[in-house]
PDB file of C-alpha atoms and ligand atoms in Angstrom:
ATOM      1  CA  MET V  15    -131.415  39.415-182.202  1.00 95.00           C
ATOM      2  CA  ARG V  16    -133.104  42.439-180.701  1.00 98.00           C
ATOM      3  CA  ILE V  17    -136.741  41.927-179.800  1.00 98.00           C
ATOM      4  CA  LEU V  18    -139.383  44.663-179.656  1.00 98.00           C
ATOM      5  CA  LEU V  19    -142.291  43.461-177.555  1.00 98.00           C
ATOM      6  CA  LEU V  20    -145.498  45.473-177.932  1.00 98.00           C
ATOM      7  CA  ALA V  21    -147.895  44.446-175.182  1.00 98.00           C
ATOM      8  CA  ALA V  22    -151.563  45.480-175.327  1.00 98.00           C
ATOM      9  CA  HIS V  23    -154.159  44.855-172.634  1.00 98.00           C
ATOM     10  CA  PRO V  24    -156.894  47.490-172.261  1.00 98.00           C
ATOM     11  CA  ARG V  25    -157.485  46.585-168.578  1.00 97.00           C
ATOM     12  CA  SER V  26    -154.026  45.664-167.428  1.00 95.00           C
ATOM     13  CA  SER V  27    -154.932  46.086-163.747  1.00 95.00           C
ATOM     14  CA  GLN V  28    -157.360  43.141-164.161  1.00 97.00           C
ATOM     15  CA  SER V  29    -154.955  40.997-166.145  1.00 97.00           C
ATOM     16  CA  ILE V  30    -153.593  37.759-164.765  1.00 98.00           C
ATOM     17  CA  ALA V  31    -152.247  35.856-167.762  1.00 98.00           C
ATOM     18  CA  GLN V  32    -150.847  38.760-169.783  1.00 98.00           C
ATOM     19  CA  ARG V  33    -149.297  40.194-166.665  1.00 98.00           C
ATOM     20  CA  ALA V  34    -147.463  36.900-166.036  1.00 98.00           C
ATOM     21  CA  LEU V  35    -146.149  36.906-169.614  1.00 98.00           C
ATOM     22  CA  THR V  36    -145.073  40.549-169.491  1.00 98.00           C
ATOM     23  CA  GLU V  37    -143.195  40.060-166.222  1.00 98.00           C
ATOM     24  CA  ALA V  38    -141.383  37.060-167.715  1.00 98.00           C
ATOM     25  CA  ALA V  39    -140.522  39.008-170.879  1.00 98.00           C
ATOM     26  CA  ARG V  40    -139.143  41.976-168.959  1.00 96.00           C
ATOM     27  CA  ALA V  41    -136.511  39.694-167.412  1.00 95.00           C
ATOM     28  CA  VAL V  42    -135.066  38.748-170.818  1.00 98.00           C
ATOM     29  CA  LYS V  43    -131.945  40.563-171.997  1.00 97.00           C
ATOM     30  CA  GLY V  44    -132.352  41.929-175.490  1.00 96.00           C
ATOM     31  CA  VAL V  45    -136.107  42.537-175.153  1.00 98.00           C
ATOM     32  CA  THR V  46    -137.510  46.067-175.296  1.00 98.00           C
ATOM     33  CA  ALA V  47    -140.980  45.762-173.743  1.00 98.00           C
ATOM     34  CA  ARG V  48    -143.607  48.450-174.218  1.00 98.00           C
ATOM     35  CA  ASP V  49    -147.160  48.606-172.914  1.00 98.00           C
ATOM     36  CA  LEU V  50    -149.060  50.292-175.756  1.00 98.00           C
ATOM     37  CA  TYR V  51    -152.118  51.253-173.672  1.00 98.00           C
ATOM     38  CA  ALA V  52    -149.839  52.873-171.067  1.00 98.00           C
ATOM     39  CA  VAL V  53    -147.764  54.758-173.668  1.00 98.00           C
ATOM     40  CA  TYR V  54    -150.794  55.834-175.731  1.00 98.00           C
ATOM     41  CA  PRO V  55    -153.827  56.051-173.395  1.00 98.00           C
ATOM     42  CA  ASP V  56    -155.536  58.382-175.918  1.00 98.00           C
ATOM     43  CA  PHE V  57    -154.565  56.229-178.955  1.00 98.00           C
ATOM     44  CA  ASN V  58    -152.463  59.100-180.293  1.00 98.00           C
ATOM     45  CA  ILE V  59    -149.734  56.847-181.656  1.00 98.00           C
ATOM     46  CA  ASN V  60    -146.448  58.511-182.601  1.00 98.00           C
ATOM     47  CA  ALA V  61    -145.560  56.960-185.968  1.00 98.00           C
ATOM     48  CA  ASP V  62    -142.030  58.408-186.046  1.00 98.00           C
ATOM     49  CA  ALA V  63    -141.159  57.074-182.593  1.00 98.00           C
ATOM     50  CA  GLU V  64    -142.616  53.646-183.365  1.00 98.00           C
ATOM     51  CA  GLN V  65    -140.843  53.447-186.718  1.00 98.00           C
ATOM     52  CA  ALA V  66    -137.521  54.379-185.079  1.00 98.00           C
ATOM     53  CA  LEU V  67    -138.017  51.527-182.600  1.00 98.00           C
ATOM     54  CA  LEU V  68    -138.853  49.100-185.390  1.00 98.00           C
ATOM     55  CA  LEU V  69    -135.619  49.963-187.183  1.00 98.00           C
ATOM     56  CA  GLU V  70    -133.620  49.159-184.032  1.00 98.00           C
ATOM     57  CA  HIS V  71    -135.091  45.666-183.627  1.00 98.00           C
ATOM     58  CA  ASP V  72    -135.182  42.414-185.597  1.00 97.00           C
ATOM     59  CA  ILE V  73    -138.160  40.567-184.117  1.00 98.00           C
ATOM     60  CA  ILE V  74    -141.490  42.262-183.359  1.00 98.00           C
ATOM     61  CA  VAL V  75    -143.683  40.461-180.827  1.00 98.00           C
ATOM     62  CA  LEU V  76    -147.326  41.522-180.560  1.00 99.00           C
ATOM     63  CA  GLN V  77    -148.354  40.290-177.113  1.00 98.00           C
ATOM     64  CA  HIS V  78    -152.063  40.445-176.336  1.00 98.00           C
ATOM     65  CA  PRO V  79    -155.136  38.661-175.081  1.00 98.00           C
ATOM     66  CA  PHE V  80    -157.250  37.170-177.876  1.00 98.00           C
ATOM     67  CA  TYR V  81    -160.206  39.564-178.204  1.00 98.00           C
ATOM     68  CA  TRP V  82    -162.986  38.784-180.646  1.00 98.00           C
ATOM     69  CA  TYR V  83    -160.669  36.339-182.433  1.00 98.00           C
ATOM     70  CA  SER V  84    -158.102  39.071-182.947  1.00 98.00           C
ATOM     71  CA  ALA V  85    -156.090  41.607-180.944  1.00 98.00           C
ATOM     72  CA  PRO V  86    -157.316  44.524-178.788  1.00 98.00           C
ATOM     73  CA  ALA V  87    -158.042  47.726-180.729  1.00 98.00           C
ATOM     74  CA  ILE V  88    -154.757  49.532-180.067  1.00 98.00           C
ATOM     75  CA  ILE V  89    -152.832  46.908-182.003  1.00 98.00           C
ATOM     76  CA  LYS V  90    -154.969  47.587-185.062  1.00 98.00           C
ATOM     77  CA  GLU V  91    -154.477  51.328-184.556  1.00 98.00           C
ATOM     78  CA  TRP V  92    -150.722  50.769-184.251  1.00 98.00           C
ATOM     79  CA  LEU V  93    -150.692  48.836-187.553  1.00 98.00           C
ATOM     80  CA  ASP V  94    -152.812  51.504-189.283  1.00 98.00           C
ATOM     81  CA  ILE V  95    -150.655  54.419-188.144  1.00 98.00           C
ATOM     82  CA  VAL V  96    -147.134  52.972-188.072  1.00 98.00           C
ATOM     83  CA  LEU V  97    -146.938  50.728-191.145  1.00 98.00           C
ATOM     84  CA  GLU V  98    -147.129  53.513-193.687  1.00 98.00           C
ATOM     85  CA  SER V  99    -147.083  53.155-197.445  1.00 98.00           C
ATOM     86  CA  GLY V 100    -143.626  54.019-198.809  1.00 98.00           C
ATOM     87  CA  TRP V 101    -142.094  52.966-195.491  1.00 98.00           C
ATOM     88  CA  ALA V 102    -143.385  49.491-194.678  1.00 98.00           C
ATOM     89  CA  TYR V 103    -144.854  48.511-198.041  1.00 98.00           C
ATOM     90  CA  GLY V 104    -145.548  49.929-201.507  1.00 96.00           C
ATOM     91  CA  ASP V 105    -143.088  51.978-203.547  1.00 96.00           C
ATOM     92  CA  GLY V 106    -139.847  52.288-201.587  1.00 95.00           C
ATOM     93  CA  GLY V 107    -141.448  50.660-198.563  1.00 96.00           C
ATOM     94  CA  THR V 108    -138.660  48.302-197.602  1.00 96.00           C
ATOM     95  CA  LYS V 109    -137.831  49.252-194.002  1.00 97.00           C
ATOM     96  CA  LEU V 110    -139.158  46.042-192.464  1.00 97.00           C
ATOM     97  CA  HIS V 111    -137.733  43.647-195.032  1.00 96.00           C
ATOM     98  CA  GLY V 112    -135.953  40.732-193.396  1.00 96.00           C
ATOM     99  CA  LYS V 113    -137.513  41.280-189.957  1.00 97.00           C
ATOM    100  CA  TYR V 114    -139.795  38.888-188.084  1.00 98.00           C
ATOM    101  CA  LEU V 115    -143.330  39.289-186.752  1.00 98.00           C
ATOM    102  CA  VAL V 116    -145.038  37.027-184.234  1.00 98.00           C
ATOM    103  CA  ASN V 117    -148.164  37.123-182.052  1.00 98.00           C
ATOM    104  CA  ALA V 118    -147.924  35.982-178.437  1.00 98.00           C
ATOM    105  CA  LEU V 119    -151.416  35.593-177.083  1.00 98.00           C
ATOM    106  CA  THR V 120    -153.577  34.246-174.331  1.00 98.00           C
ATOM    107  CA  THR V 121    -157.049  32.877-175.027  1.00 98.00           C
ATOM    108  CA  GLY V 122    -160.140  32.269-172.956  1.00 98.00           C
ATOM    109  CA  GLY V 123    -161.065  29.249-175.086  1.00 98.00           C
ATOM    110  CA  ARG V 124    -159.505  25.834-174.763  1.00 98.00           C
ATOM    111  CA  GLU V 125    -157.193  24.506-177.469  1.00 98.00           C
ATOM    112  CA  SER V 126    -159.834  21.934-178.509  1.00 98.00           C
ATOM    113  CA  PHE V 127    -162.262  24.794-179.337  1.00 98.00           C
ATOM    114  CA  TYR V 128    -159.852  26.073-181.998  1.00 98.00           C
ATOM    115  CA  HIS V 129    -160.400  23.286-184.449  1.00 98.00           C
ATOM    116  CA  PRO V 130    -162.602  22.759-187.558  1.00 97.00           C
ATOM    117  CA  GLU V 131    -164.941  20.598-185.451  1.00 97.00           C
ATOM    118  CA  GLY V 132    -164.602  22.725-182.317  1.00 98.00           C
ATOM    119  CA  ARG V 133    -166.895  25.539-181.214  1.00 98.00           C
ATOM    120  CA  ASN V 134    -164.598  28.239-182.631  1.00 98.00           C
ATOM    121  CA  ARG V 135    -164.399  26.435-186.029  1.00 98.00           C
ATOM    122  CA  PHE V 136    -160.969  27.810-186.929  1.00 98.00           C
ATOM    123  CA  THR V 137    -157.488  27.337-185.546  1.00 98.00           C
ATOM    124  CA  VAL V 138    -155.807  30.326-183.890  1.00 98.00           C
ATOM    125  CA  GLU V 139    -153.291  30.417-186.751  1.00 98.00           C
ATOM    126  CA  GLU V 140    -156.126  30.629-189.278  1.00 98.00           C
ATOM    127  CA  LEU V 141    -157.750  33.461-187.337  1.00 98.00           C
ATOM    128  CA  LEU V 142    -154.442  35.344-187.287  1.00 98.00           C
ATOM    129  CA  ALA V 143    -154.346  35.431-191.116  1.00 98.00           C
ATOM    130  CA  PRO V 144    -154.437  39.272-191.327  1.00 98.00           C
ATOM    131  CA  PHE V 145    -151.211  39.457-189.275  1.00 98.00           C
ATOM    132  CA  ASN V 146    -149.654  36.733-191.397  1.00 98.00           C
ATOM    133  CA  GLN V 147    -150.465  38.542-194.656  1.00 98.00           C
ATOM    134  CA  SER V 148    -149.539  41.985-193.282  1.00 98.00           C
ATOM    135  CA  ALA V 149    -146.103  40.609-192.381  1.00 98.00           C
ATOM    136  CA  HIS V 150    -145.797  39.140-195.867  1.00 98.00           C
ATOM    137  CA  LEU V 151    -146.730  42.422-197.550  1.00 97.00           C
ATOM    138  CA  CYS V 152    -144.008  44.132-195.492  1.00 98.00           C
ATOM    139  CA  GLY V 153    -141.348  41.583-196.500  1.00 97.00           C
ATOM    140  CA  MET V 154    -141.207  40.014-193.048  1.00 98.00           C
ATOM    141  CA  ALA V 155    -141.194  36.420-191.872  1.00 98.00           C
ATOM    142  CA  TYR V 156    -144.301  35.523-189.848  1.00 98.00           C
ATOM    143  CA  LEU V 157    -143.643  33.058-187.066  1.00 98.00           C
ATOM    144  CA  LYS V 158    -145.759  30.419-185.375  1.00 98.00           C
ATOM    145  CA  PRO V 159    -147.638  32.185-182.573  1.00 98.00           C
ATOM    146  CA  PHE V 160    -146.890  31.592-178.898  1.00 98.00           C
ATOM    147  CA  VAL V 161    -150.308  30.703-177.451  1.00 98.00           C
ATOM    148  CA  VAL V 162    -151.451  30.126-173.880  1.00 98.00           C
ATOM    149  CA  TYR V 163    -154.885  28.529-174.233  1.00 98.00           C
ATOM    150  CA  ALA V 164    -157.623  28.776-171.580  1.00 98.00           C
ATOM    151  CA  ALA V 165    -155.375  31.199-169.752  1.00 98.00           C
ATOM    152  CA  ARG V 166    -157.791  32.026-166.934  1.00 96.00           C
ATOM    153  CA  LYS V 167    -158.472  28.348-166.249  1.00 96.00           C
ATOM    154  CA  GLN V 168    -154.820  27.571-165.540  1.00 95.00           C
ATOM    155  CA  THR V 169    -153.628  26.845-162.046  1.00 96.00           C
ATOM    156  CA  ARG V 170    -151.077  29.264-160.635  1.00 96.00           C
ATOM    157  CA  GLU V 171    -148.386  26.588-161.151  1.00 97.00           C
ATOM    158  CA  ASP V 172    -149.372  25.961-164.769  1.00 97.00           C
ATOM    159  CA  LEU V 173    -149.415  29.669-165.533  1.00 98.00           C
ATOM    160  CA  THR V 174    -145.986  30.062-163.970  1.00 98.00           C
ATOM    161  CA  ALA V 175    -144.756  27.218-166.202  1.00 98.00           C
ATOM    162  CA  GLU V 176    -146.237  28.942-169.275  1.00 98.00           C
ATOM    163  CA  ALA V 177    -144.529  32.205-168.315  1.00 98.00           C
ATOM    164  CA  GLU V 178    -141.221  30.360-167.909  1.00 98.00           C
ATOM    165  CA  ALA V 179    -141.673  28.731-171.312  1.00 98.00           C
ATOM    166  CA  TYR V 180    -142.346  32.197-172.758  1.00 98.00           C
ATOM    167  CA  ARG V 181    -139.195  33.592-171.122  1.00 98.00           C
ATOM    168  CA  ASP V 182    -137.140  30.664-172.499  1.00 98.00           C
ATOM    169  CA  TRP V 183    -138.620  31.097-175.967  1.00 98.00           C
ATOM    170  CA  LEU V 184    -137.850  34.840-175.990  1.00 98.00           C
ATOM    171  CA  SER V 185    -134.330  34.357-174.659  1.00 98.00           C
ATOM    172  CA  GLY V 186    -133.752  31.569-177.205  1.00 98.00           C
ATOM    173  CA  LEU V 187    -134.701  33.979-179.982  1.00 98.00           C
ATOM    174  CA  ALA V 188    -132.708  36.868-178.480  1.00 98.00           C
ATOM    175  CA  GLU V 189    -129.572  34.770-178.013  1.00 97.00           C
ATOM    176  CA  GLY V 190    -129.846  33.030-181.388  1.00 95.00           C
ATOM    177  CA  ARG V 191    -130.424  29.538-179.926  1.00 97.00           C
ATOM    178  CA  ILE V 192    -133.758  29.435-181.732  1.00 97.00           C
ATOM    179  CA  ASP V 193    -133.627  30.119-185.461  1.00 96.00           C
ATOM    180  CA  PRO V 194    -136.828  32.043-186.259  1.00 96.00           C
ATOM    181  CA  THR V 195    -136.825  30.871-189.884  1.00 95.00           C
ATOM    182  CA  GLU V 196    -137.190  27.300-188.555  1.00 95.00           C
ATOM    183  CA  ASN V 197    -140.318  28.440-186.688  1.00 97.00           C
ATOM    184  CA  LEU V 198    -142.453  29.951-189.417  1.00 98.00           C
ATOM    185  CA  ALA V 199    -146.233  29.809-189.196  1.00 98.00           C
ATOM    186  CA  GLU V 200    -147.755  26.727-190.789  1.00 96.00           C
ATOM    187  CA  GLY V 201    -147.419  26.884-194.591  1.00 95.00           C
ATOM    188  CA  TYR V 202    -145.763  30.309-194.529  1.00 97.00           C
ATOM    189  CA  VAL V 203    -143.736  31.050-197.633  1.00 95.00           C
ATOM    190  CA  LEU V 204    -141.032  33.669-197.073  1.00 96.00           C
ATOM    191  CA  PRO V 205    -141.486  36.839-199.139  1.00 95.00           C
ATOM    192  CA  GLU V 206    -139.382  36.982-202.282  1.00 92.00           C
ATOM    193  CA  GLY V 207    -135.841  38.131-201.586  1.00 86.00           C
ATOM    194  CA  PHE V 208    -136.156  37.625-197.820  1.00 91.00           C
ATOM    195  CA  LYS V 209    -132.679  37.746-196.316  1.00 81.00           C
ATOM    196  CA  ARG V 210    -132.077  35.752-193.165  1.00 72.00           C
ATOM    197  CA  ARG V 211    -130.697  37.676-190.211  1.00 63.00           C
ATOM    198  CA  HIS V 212    -128.059  36.025-188.172  1.00 53.00           C
ATOM    199  CA  ALA V 213    -127.865  35.939-184.426  1.00 49.00           C
ATOM    200  CA  LEU V 214    -125.905  38.830-182.951  1.00 45.00           C
TER     201      LEU V 214
HETATM  202  C1  FMN F1361    -163.610  41.800-174.996  1.00 80.63           C
HETATM  203  C2  FMN F1361    -163.114  40.399-174.848  1.00 80.63           C
HETATM  204  C3  FMN F1361    -163.064  39.578-175.958  1.00 80.63           C
HETATM  205  C4  FMN F1361    -162.568  38.279-175.849  1.00 80.63           C
HETATM  206  N1  FMN F1361    -162.534  37.504-176.983  1.00 80.63           N
HETATM  207  C5  FMN F1361    -162.018  36.247-176.887  1.00 80.63           C
HETATM  208  C6  FMN F1361    -161.924  35.428-178.055  1.00 80.63           C
HETATM  209  O1  FMN F1361    -162.298  35.811-179.154  1.00 80.63           O
HETATM  210  N2  FMN F1361    -161.425  34.176-177.920  1.00 80.63           N
HETATM  211  C7  FMN F1361    -160.978  33.695-176.711  1.00 80.63           C
HETATM  212  O2  FMN F1361    -160.511  32.536-176.667  1.00 80.63           O
HETATM  213  N3  FMN F1361    -161.036  34.457-175.597  1.00 80.63           N
HETATM  214  C8  FMN F1361    -161.548  35.715-175.652  1.00 80.63           C
HETATM  215  N4  FMN F1361    -161.585  36.511-174.537  1.00 80.63           N
HETATM  216  C9  FMN F1361    -160.950  36.020-173.280  1.00 80.63           C
HETATM  217  C10 FMN F1361    -159.542  36.599-173.113  1.00 80.63           C
HETATM  218  O3  FMN F1361    -158.720  36.310-174.230  1.00 80.63           O
HETATM  219  C11 FMN F1361    -158.870  36.046-171.844  1.00 80.63           C
HETATM  220  O4  FMN F1361    -159.681  36.343-170.743  1.00 80.63           O
HETATM  221  C12 FMN F1361    -157.499  36.667-171.664  1.00 80.63           C
HETATM  222  O5  FMN F1361    -156.608  36.202-172.661  1.00 80.63           O
HETATM  223  C13 FMN F1361    -156.912  36.338-170.303  1.00 80.63           C
HETATM  224  O6  FMN F1361    -155.757  37.128-170.091  1.00 80.63           O
HETATM  225  P1  FMN F1361    -155.685  38.225-168.925  1.00 80.63           P
HETATM  226  O7  FMN F1361    -155.749  37.488-167.609  1.00 80.63           O
HETATM  227  O8  FMN F1361    -154.376  38.900-169.123  1.00 80.63           O
HETATM  228  O9  FMN F1361    -156.862  39.160-169.099  1.00 80.63           O
HETATM  229  C14 FMN F1361    -162.110  37.794-174.602  1.00 80.63           C
HETATM  230  C15 FMN F1361    -162.188  38.619-173.471  1.00 80.63           C
HETATM  231  C16 FMN F1361    -162.694  39.911-173.594  1.00 80.63           C
HETATM  232  C17 FMN F1361    -162.770  40.782-172.350  1.00 80.63           C
END
C-alpha cells in the first residue's frame, strides 16, 4: 500500500521526538513524506495538489506532536481546506472511500496520565475522536494511533527504539505484512460499504 505521511511540527528545528520519527519514516519504501509547515509556511494550502496526492495513496498518516490534546493548527487547516464537500464527503464525495487514516503522535504526558483516573482524564484515542469521526464521514477506516508517550523524557536509546518500531510499523503497512483492517481504533465500525484494499 502507498502511504502519504503528512508531518506537522510548527518548530521543527526544536523537535527531538518528531524529528526521530520523520527520519525513520523517510527510510521506508512506499512512504511519501511531506512536512506541512515547510510546504505551506503561510498556511496557503493547495487543495488541488493535496487532493491529487490523496488519490495516489491508500493510507494517510497524520504525524504530529500532541498539542492541546489535538494536532498543531496546520493539520486542522489542511482538513478544512482539502476535505471538500462533494469530494471527500456529501453528495458525490466518495474520493476517499476505502482508504485509511491514522494519527502518529508524540506526547509530553506519560501514558498513565491518559486514563479516566489520570490527570488528563481521557485516553489519547478518546481525545482523537474528531479524527476518528472525520475518517468515518469520508468512508475511511480509522486505525489505532501510533503513540510515543512522554517523548521528551525518553532516553536516546529508548527514542531510537521507538523510531525503529515506527519504521517497522510503516514498512509492515507498506509491504502488506500488517493488515490495517486488523488494526482499527478501539470500537471502530467500518463505514457502510467499505471495501478492503489489498496489499500491492
Ligand atoms: C503548544 C504545546 C501544546 C502541547 N500540548 C500537549 C498536550 O496536550 N498533551 C501532551 O501530552 N503534550 C503536549 N505538549 C508536549 C508535546 O506534545 C511534546 O513536547 C512533543 O510531542 C515532543 O516532540 P518534539 O520533540 O518533536 O517537539 C505540548 C507542547 C506544546 C509546545
